[in-house]
XYZ file of C-alpha atoms in Angstrom:
468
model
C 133.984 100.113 110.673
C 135.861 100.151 107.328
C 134.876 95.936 107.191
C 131.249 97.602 106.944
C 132.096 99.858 104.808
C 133.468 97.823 102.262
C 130.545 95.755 101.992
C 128.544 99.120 101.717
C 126.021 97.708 103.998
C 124.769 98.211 107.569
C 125.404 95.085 109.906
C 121.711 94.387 111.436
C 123.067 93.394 114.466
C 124.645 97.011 114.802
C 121.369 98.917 113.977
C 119.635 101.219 116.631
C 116.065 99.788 115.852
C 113.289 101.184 117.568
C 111.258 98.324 119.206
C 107.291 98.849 119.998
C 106.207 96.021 122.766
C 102.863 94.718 122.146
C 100.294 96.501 123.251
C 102.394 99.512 124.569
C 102.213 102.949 122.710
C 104.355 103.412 119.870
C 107.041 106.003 119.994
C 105.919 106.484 115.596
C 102.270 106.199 114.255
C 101.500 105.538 110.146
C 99.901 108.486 108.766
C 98.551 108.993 104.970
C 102.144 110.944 104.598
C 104.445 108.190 106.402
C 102.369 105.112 105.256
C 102.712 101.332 106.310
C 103.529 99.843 103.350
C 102.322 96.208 102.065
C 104.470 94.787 98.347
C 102.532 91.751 97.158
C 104.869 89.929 95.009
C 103.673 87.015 92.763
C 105.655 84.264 91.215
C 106.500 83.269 87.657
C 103.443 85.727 86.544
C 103.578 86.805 83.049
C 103.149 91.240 82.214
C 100.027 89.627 80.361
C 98.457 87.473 82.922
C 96.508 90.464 84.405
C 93.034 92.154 82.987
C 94.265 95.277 83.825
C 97.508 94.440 81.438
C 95.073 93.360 78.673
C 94.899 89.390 79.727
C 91.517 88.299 77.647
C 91.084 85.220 79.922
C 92.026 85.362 83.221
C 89.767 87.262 85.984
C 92.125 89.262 88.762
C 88.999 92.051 89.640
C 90.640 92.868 93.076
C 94.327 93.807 91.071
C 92.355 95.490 88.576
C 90.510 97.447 91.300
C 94.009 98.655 92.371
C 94.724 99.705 88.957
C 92.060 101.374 88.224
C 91.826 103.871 91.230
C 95.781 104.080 91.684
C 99.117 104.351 89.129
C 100.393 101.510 87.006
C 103.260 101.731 85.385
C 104.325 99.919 81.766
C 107.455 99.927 81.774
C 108.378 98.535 84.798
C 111.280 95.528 84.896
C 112.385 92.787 87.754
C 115.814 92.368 88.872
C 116.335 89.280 87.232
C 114.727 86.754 84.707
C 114.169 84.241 87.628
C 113.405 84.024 91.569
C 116.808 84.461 93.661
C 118.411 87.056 91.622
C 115.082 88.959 91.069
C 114.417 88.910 94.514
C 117.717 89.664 95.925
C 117.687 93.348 93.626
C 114.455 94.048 95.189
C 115.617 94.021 98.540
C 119.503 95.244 98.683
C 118.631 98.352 95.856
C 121.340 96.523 93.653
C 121.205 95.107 90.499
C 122.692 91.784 89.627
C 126.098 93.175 88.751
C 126.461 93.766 92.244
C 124.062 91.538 94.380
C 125.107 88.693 96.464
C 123.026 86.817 94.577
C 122.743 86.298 90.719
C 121.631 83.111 89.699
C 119.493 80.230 91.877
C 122.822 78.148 91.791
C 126.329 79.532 91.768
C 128.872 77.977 89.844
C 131.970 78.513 93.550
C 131.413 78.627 96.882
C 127.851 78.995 98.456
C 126.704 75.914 100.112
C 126.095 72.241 98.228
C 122.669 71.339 98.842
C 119.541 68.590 97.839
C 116.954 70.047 94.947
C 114.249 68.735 94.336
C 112.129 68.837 91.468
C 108.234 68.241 90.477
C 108.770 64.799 89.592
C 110.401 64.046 93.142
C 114.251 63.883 91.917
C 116.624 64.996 93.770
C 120.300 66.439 92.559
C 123.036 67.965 94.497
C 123.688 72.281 93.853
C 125.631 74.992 95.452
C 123.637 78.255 96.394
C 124.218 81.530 97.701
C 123.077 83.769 100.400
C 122.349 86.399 101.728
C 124.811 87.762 104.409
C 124.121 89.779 107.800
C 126.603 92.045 106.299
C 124.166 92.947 103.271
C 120.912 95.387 104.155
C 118.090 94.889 102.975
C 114.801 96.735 102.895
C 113.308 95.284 106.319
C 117.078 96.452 107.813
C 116.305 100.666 106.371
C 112.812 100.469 107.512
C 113.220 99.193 110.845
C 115.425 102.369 112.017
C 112.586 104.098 111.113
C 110.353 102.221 113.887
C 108.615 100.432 111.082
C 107.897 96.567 112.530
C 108.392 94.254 109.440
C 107.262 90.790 108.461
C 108.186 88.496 105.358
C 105.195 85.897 104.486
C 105.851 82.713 102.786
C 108.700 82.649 99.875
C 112.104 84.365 100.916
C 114.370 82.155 98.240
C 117.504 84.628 99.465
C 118.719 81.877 102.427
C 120.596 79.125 99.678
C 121.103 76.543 101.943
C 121.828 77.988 105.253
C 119.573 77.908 108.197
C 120.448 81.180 110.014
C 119.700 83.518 106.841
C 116.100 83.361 107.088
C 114.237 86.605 106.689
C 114.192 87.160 110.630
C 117.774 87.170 110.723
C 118.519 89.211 107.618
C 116.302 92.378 108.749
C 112.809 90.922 109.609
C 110.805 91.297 112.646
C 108.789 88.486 111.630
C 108.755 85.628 108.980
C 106.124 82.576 108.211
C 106.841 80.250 105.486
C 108.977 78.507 103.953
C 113.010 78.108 102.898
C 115.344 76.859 100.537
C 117.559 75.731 103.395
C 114.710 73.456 104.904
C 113.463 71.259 101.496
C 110.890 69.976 103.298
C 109.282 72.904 104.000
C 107.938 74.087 100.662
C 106.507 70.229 99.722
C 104.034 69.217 98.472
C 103.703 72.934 97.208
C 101.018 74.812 97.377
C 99.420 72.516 100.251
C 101.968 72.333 102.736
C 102.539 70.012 105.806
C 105.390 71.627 107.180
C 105.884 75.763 107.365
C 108.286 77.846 109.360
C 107.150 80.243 112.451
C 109.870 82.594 112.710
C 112.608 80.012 113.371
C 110.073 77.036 114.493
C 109.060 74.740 112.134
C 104.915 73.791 112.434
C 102.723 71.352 110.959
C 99.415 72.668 108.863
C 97.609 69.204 110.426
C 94.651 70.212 108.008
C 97.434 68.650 105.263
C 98.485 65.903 107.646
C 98.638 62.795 104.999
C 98.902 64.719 101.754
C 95.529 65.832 102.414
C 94.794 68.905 100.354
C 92.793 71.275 102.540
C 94.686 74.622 103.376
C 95.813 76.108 99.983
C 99.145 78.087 100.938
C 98.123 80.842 99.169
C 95.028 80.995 102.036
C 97.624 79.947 104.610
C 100.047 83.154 103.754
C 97.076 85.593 103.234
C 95.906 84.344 107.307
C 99.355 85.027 108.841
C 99.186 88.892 106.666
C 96.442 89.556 108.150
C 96.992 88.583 111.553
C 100.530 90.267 110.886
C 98.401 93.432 110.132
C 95.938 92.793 113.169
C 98.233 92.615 115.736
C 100.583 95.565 114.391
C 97.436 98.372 113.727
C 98.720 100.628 116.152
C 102.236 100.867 115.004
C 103.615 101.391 111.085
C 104.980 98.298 109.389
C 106.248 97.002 106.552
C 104.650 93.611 105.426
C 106.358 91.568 102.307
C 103.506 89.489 101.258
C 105.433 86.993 98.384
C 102.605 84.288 97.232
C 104.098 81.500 95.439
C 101.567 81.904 92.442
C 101.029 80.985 89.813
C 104.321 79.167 89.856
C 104.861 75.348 88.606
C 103.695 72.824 89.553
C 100.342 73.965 89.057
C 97.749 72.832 92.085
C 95.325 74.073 93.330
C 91.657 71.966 93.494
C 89.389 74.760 92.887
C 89.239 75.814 89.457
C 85.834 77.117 89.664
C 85.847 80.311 87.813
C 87.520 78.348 84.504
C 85.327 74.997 84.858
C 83.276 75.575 82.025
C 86.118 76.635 79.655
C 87.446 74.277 77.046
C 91.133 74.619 78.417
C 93.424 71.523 79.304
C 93.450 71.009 83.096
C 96.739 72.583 83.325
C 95.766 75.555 82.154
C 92.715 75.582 84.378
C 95.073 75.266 87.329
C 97.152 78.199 86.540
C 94.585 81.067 85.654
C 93.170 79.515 89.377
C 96.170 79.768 91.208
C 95.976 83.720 89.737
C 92.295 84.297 90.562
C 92.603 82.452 93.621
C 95.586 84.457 94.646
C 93.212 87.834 93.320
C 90.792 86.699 95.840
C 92.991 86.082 98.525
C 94.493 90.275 98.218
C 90.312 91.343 98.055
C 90.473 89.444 101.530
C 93.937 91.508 102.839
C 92.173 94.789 101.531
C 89.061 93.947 103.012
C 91.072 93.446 106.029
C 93.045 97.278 105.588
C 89.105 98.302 105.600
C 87.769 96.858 109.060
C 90.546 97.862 110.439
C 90.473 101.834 109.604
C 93.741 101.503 107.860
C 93.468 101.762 104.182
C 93.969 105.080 103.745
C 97.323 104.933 105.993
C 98.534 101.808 104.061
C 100.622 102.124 100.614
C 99.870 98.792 98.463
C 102.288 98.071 95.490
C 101.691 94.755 93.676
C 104.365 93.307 91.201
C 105.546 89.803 89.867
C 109.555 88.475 90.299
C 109.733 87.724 86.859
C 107.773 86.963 83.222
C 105.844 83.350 82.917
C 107.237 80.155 82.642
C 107.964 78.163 79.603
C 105.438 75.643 81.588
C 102.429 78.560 81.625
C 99.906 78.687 78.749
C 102.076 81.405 77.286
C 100.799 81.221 73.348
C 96.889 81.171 74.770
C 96.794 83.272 77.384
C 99.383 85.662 76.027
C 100.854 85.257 78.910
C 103.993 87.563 78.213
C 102.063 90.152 76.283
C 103.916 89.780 72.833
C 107.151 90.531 74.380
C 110.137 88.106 73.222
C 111.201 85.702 75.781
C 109.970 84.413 79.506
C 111.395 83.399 82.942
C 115.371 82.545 82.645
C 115.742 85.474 79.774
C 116.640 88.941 79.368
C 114.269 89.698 76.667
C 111.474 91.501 77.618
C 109.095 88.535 78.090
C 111.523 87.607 80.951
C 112.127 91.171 82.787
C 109.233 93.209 82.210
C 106.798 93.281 85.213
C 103.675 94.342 86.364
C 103.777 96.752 88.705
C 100.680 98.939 91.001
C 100.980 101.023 93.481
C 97.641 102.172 95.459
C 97.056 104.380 98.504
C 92.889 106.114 98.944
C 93.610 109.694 98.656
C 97.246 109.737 98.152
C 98.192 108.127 94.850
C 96.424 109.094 91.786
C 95.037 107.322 89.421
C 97.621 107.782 86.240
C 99.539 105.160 83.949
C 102.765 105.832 83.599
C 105.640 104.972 80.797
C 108.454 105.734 83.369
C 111.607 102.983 82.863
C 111.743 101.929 86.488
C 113.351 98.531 88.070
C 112.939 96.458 90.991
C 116.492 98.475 92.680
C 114.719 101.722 92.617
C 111.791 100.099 95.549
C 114.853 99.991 98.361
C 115.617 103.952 97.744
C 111.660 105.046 97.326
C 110.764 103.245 100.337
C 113.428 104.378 102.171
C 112.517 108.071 101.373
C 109.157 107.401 101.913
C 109.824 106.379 105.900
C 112.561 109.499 106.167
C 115.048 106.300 106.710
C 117.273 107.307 103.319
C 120.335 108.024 105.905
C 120.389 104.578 106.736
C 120.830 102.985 102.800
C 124.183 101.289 102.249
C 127.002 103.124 100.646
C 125.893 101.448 97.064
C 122.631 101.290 95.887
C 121.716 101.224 92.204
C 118.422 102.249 92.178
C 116.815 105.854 92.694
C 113.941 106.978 94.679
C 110.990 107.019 92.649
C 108.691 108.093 95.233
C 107.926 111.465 93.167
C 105.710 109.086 90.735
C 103.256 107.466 93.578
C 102.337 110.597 93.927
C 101.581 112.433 91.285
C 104.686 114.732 90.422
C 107.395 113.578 87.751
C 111.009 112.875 88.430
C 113.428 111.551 85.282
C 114.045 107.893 85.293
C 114.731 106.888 81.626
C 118.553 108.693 80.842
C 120.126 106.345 83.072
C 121.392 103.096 82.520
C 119.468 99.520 83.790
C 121.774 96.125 83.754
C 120.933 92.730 84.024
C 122.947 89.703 84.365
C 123.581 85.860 84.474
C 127.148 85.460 84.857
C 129.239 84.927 81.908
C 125.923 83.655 80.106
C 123.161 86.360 79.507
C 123.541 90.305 80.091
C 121.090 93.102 79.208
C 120.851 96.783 79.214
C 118.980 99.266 78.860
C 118.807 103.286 78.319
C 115.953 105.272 76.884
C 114.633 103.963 74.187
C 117.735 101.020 73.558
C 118.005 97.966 74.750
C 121.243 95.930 74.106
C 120.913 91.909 75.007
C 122.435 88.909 74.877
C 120.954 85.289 75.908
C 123.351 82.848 74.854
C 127.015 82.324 76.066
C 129.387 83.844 73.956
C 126.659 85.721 71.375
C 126.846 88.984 70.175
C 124.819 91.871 71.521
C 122.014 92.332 69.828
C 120.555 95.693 69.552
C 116.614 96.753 69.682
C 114.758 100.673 69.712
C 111.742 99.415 72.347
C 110.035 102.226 71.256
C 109.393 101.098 68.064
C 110.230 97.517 68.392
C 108.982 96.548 71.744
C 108.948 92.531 70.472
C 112.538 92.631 69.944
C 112.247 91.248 66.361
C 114.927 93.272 64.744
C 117.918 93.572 65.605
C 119.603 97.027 64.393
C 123.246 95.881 65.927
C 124.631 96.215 62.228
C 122.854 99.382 61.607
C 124.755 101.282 65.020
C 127.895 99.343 65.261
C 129.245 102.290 67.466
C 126.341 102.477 70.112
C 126.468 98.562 70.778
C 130.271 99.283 71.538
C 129.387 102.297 74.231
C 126.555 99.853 75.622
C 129.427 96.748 76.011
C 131.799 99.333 77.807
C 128.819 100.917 79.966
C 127.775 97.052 80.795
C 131.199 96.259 81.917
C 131.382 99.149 84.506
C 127.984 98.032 85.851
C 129.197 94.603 87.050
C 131.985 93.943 90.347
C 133.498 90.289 90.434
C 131.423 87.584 92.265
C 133.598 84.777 94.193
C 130.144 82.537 93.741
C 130.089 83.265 89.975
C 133.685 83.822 88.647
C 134.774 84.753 85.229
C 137.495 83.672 83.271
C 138.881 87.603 82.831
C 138.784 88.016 86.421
C-alpha cells in the first residue's frame, strides 16, 4: 500500500471495475446527468485552424455546429507544446512538472528505440512510458462502470509493448503505437493497425495502395465502439492523427479550385476531412437515440506545426510561437464541449488546461474518490453547464526539462524558450501576442513567478537536472 501511495496512483490491476458482458444488462445506464462521454482530440491543429476560431479558409461546419449550440472556451491551453507530454497531462490530471512523461525523448532511462522520420531515416532515441502504477482517465472512469476505448494515436507507450492503452486503463484500443514503428506507416493510409493487442492488416492498403484514409479507418472502429456499447455508459478517446505532417490525404476536393500550393491543399483536407468524419460519429450518436446522453468535447494536443501554412492560414491565430514552444502559439487550444439540452450555448474566457479534464470527468461519473493522491488540475465541470466556478487565481506550469518553462496566473504569463534565457514577462490581457516583454518593468513579480515555478516541478530520473 504505501508503494501505491507514493506514486499517488491507483494500480489498474488492483481496481474493483465493474464489468458489463455483452449483451447482458448493465448494473449503470448513461443518463443526460451521468453522460457517456466522447473527447475528440486532433493533432498538431493550430487555435486558428477552425471557422468557429475565426480561420478565413478552412471549412470544419460539423466543429462549428458544436460551437455554435454548446460552450467554447478561449482560453483554453494543452499540457504541453508537443504530442507525448501534452497527452500524458490530459490523462494522469498532472502537469509536466510532475508527469511521467515530459518530452517525446528523454534524455536517462526509458527505452532506446528506432524513429523514423518522413523522409524514411531512421535514428536511435530513448522514450518514456507510461507505468501501470500511474492512473489515468480510462483507470477513474472504469470504477464507475463506464466501458472505455482509445482509437488510433496513444503516443504514451515509448517503446514498450505492454503499455498500450488496454493495459494502462482501457477496455478497448485500435490503432497504432510508438512501440510497434510499423504500425503508424505509411501514415495516414495504413497497412498494419493494432486490435487490442493483435496486430491486423487494412488489405484495402495492401501494396502502398491508398484506399482507407485512417482518419475513416478510426472514425469506423468509434462507431462500432459506440454500437456495440449503447446500452451501457462509456468513455470513448477518439485521437485522429490530423492534420499532422506529413500531409496525405488524396482528396482535396473542397480546396481544388484554390490557388494554394499542394501542401497546403493537403492540410486544410486532412481538417475538413477529419470535420466530416465527426458529422459521421454525430450522425451516428443520432440513429442511435444517444445524443442527448452523450457529452462531446473536441480539443487539439498542441498549436500547428512549423510545417502548416501558419502565415496564410493564420494558423496560430496571431499568438507568438507553435508546436515545440511555450508561447501561446504552442499551448493555447481549442477546446468545445457539447451535450443537446445540457450544455449551453456560452463562450467562455475561463483559464483552463488539459489537467483540469481528469478531475471534471471524474466528478462528472461520481468516480472523484478514485483520483490519485496528486492531481493538478480542478474540476471544471461547473462551466459545461452553465454555472461559474474560479479558475484563473491559480497557477498553470509548463515544462521541457532544463530547456523551456512557462507559467501562468491571471492575467501574467512568465516564459522562457531557450536554455539558459531569462524569463520573460507578458500581461495576456493586453498583450495576448507576447510582443513585449515587461520583465524589466516588474523585476519583483518575475522573481515570485521563478520561485512559484520551482515548487511546481518534482525531479524526473528520465529528464535529470544538473541541481538535482
Amino acid at each position: 500500500m504505501k508503494k501505491i501511495l507514493s506514486y499517488g496512483g491507483l494500480l489498474v490491476s488492483g481496481l474493483a471495475v465493474p464489468q458489463v458482458s455483452e449483451g447482458s444488462e448493465p448494473k449503470v445506464k448513461a443518463t443526460p446527468e451521468r453522460p457517456n462521454i466522447i473527447f475528440i482530440l486532433a493533432d498538431d491543429m493550430g487555435y486558428g485552424d477552425l471557422s468557429c476560431y475565426g480561420s478565413q479558409h478552412v471549412k470544419t461546419p460539423n466543429i462549428d455546429q458544436l460551437a455554435a449550440t454548446g460552450t467554447r472556451f478561449n482560453q483554453c491551453y494543452a499540457g504541453s507544446g508537443i504530442s507525448s507530454p501534452s497527452r500524458c497531462s490530459l490523462m494522469t490530471g498532472k502537469n509536466s512538472g510532475h508527469t511521467r512523461i515530459r518530452d517525446n525523448q528523454c534524455t536517462a532511462g526509458g527505452i532506446k528505440g528506432i524513429k523514423v522520420n518522413t523522409r524514411g531515416d531512421t535514428t536511435y532515441i530513448r522514450r518514456a512510458n507510461l507505468l501501470p502504477e500511474d492512473t489515468t482517465i480510462a483507470t477513474v472512469l472504469g470504477t464507475a462502470g463506464y466501458r472505455s476505448c482509445l482509437v488510433n494515436k496513444w503516443h504514451l507507450d515509448g517503446y514498450d509493448p505492454g503499455a498500450s492503452p488496454n493495459h494502462r486503463g482501457f477496455d478497448e484500443f485500435y490503432g497504432w503505437t510508438i512501440s510497434t514503428v510499423h504500425s503508424n506507416s505509411p501514415y495516414y493510409y495504413p497497412y498494419y493497425r493494432f486490435d487490442n493487442d493483435k496486430l491486423i492488416h487494412i488489405k484495402a492498403n495492401a501494396h502502398d495502395r491508398h484506399v482507407k484514409h485512417n482518419t475513416d479507418l478510426s472514425t469506423d472502429d468509434a462507431i462500432r465502439f459506440i454500437k456495440r456499447n449503447k446500452n451501457n455508459p462509456f468513455f470513448l478517446y477518439l485521437a485522429f492523427d490530423a492534420p499532422h505532417e506529413p500531409y496525405i490525404i488524396d482528396n482535396t476536393v473542397w480546396y481544388d479550385d484554390e490557388t494554394w500550393d499542394m501542401n497546403t491543399k493537403r492540410y486544410a483536407a486532412l481538417i475538413t476531412h477529419m470535420d466530416a468524419a465527426i458529422g459521421r460519429l454525430l450522425e451516428a450518436l443520432d440513429r442511435l437515440h444517444l445524443r442527448e446522453n452523450t457529452l462531446v468535447i473536441f480539443a487539439s494536443d498542441n498549436g500547428a506545426a512549423v510545417q502548416a501554412p501558419l502565415q496564410l492560414f493564420n494558423c496560430n491565430a496571431g499568438f507568438r510561437g507553435r508546436k515545440g514552444q511555450l508561447y501561446e502559439g504552442g499551448i493555447r487550444v481549442p477546446l468545445i464541449v457539447n451535450q443537446p439540452g445540457k450544455v449551453p450555448v456560452q463562450s467562455l474566457d475561463n483559464i483552463i488546461y488539459f489537467p483540469d479534464i481528469m478531475p471534471t470527468l471524474a466528478a462528472l461519473a461520481g468516480a472523484t474518490k478514485h483520483l490519485p493522491c496528486q492531481v493538478d488540475g480542478m474540476d471544471i465541470l461547473p462551466l459545461f453547464y452553465g454555472r461559474q466556478v474560479e479558475t484563473d487565481n491559480r497557477m498553470l506550469y509548463w515544462e521541457f526539462p532544463g530547456v523551456q518553462r512557462a507559467a501562468r496566473k491571471g492575467d501574467w504569463k512568465c516564459v522562457t524558450v531557450k536554455r539558459g534565457a531569462p524569463l520573460e514577462l507578458y500581461n495576456l490581457r493586453e498583450d495576448a501576442a507576447e510582443s513585449h516583454n515587461l520583465a524589466s518593468e516588474h523585476p519583483e513579480m518575475v522573481e515570485e513567478f521563478d520561485r512559484e515555478m520551482r515548487l511546481m516541478r518534482t525531479p524526473s530520473p528520465n529528464w535529470p537536472l544538473p541541481d538535482e
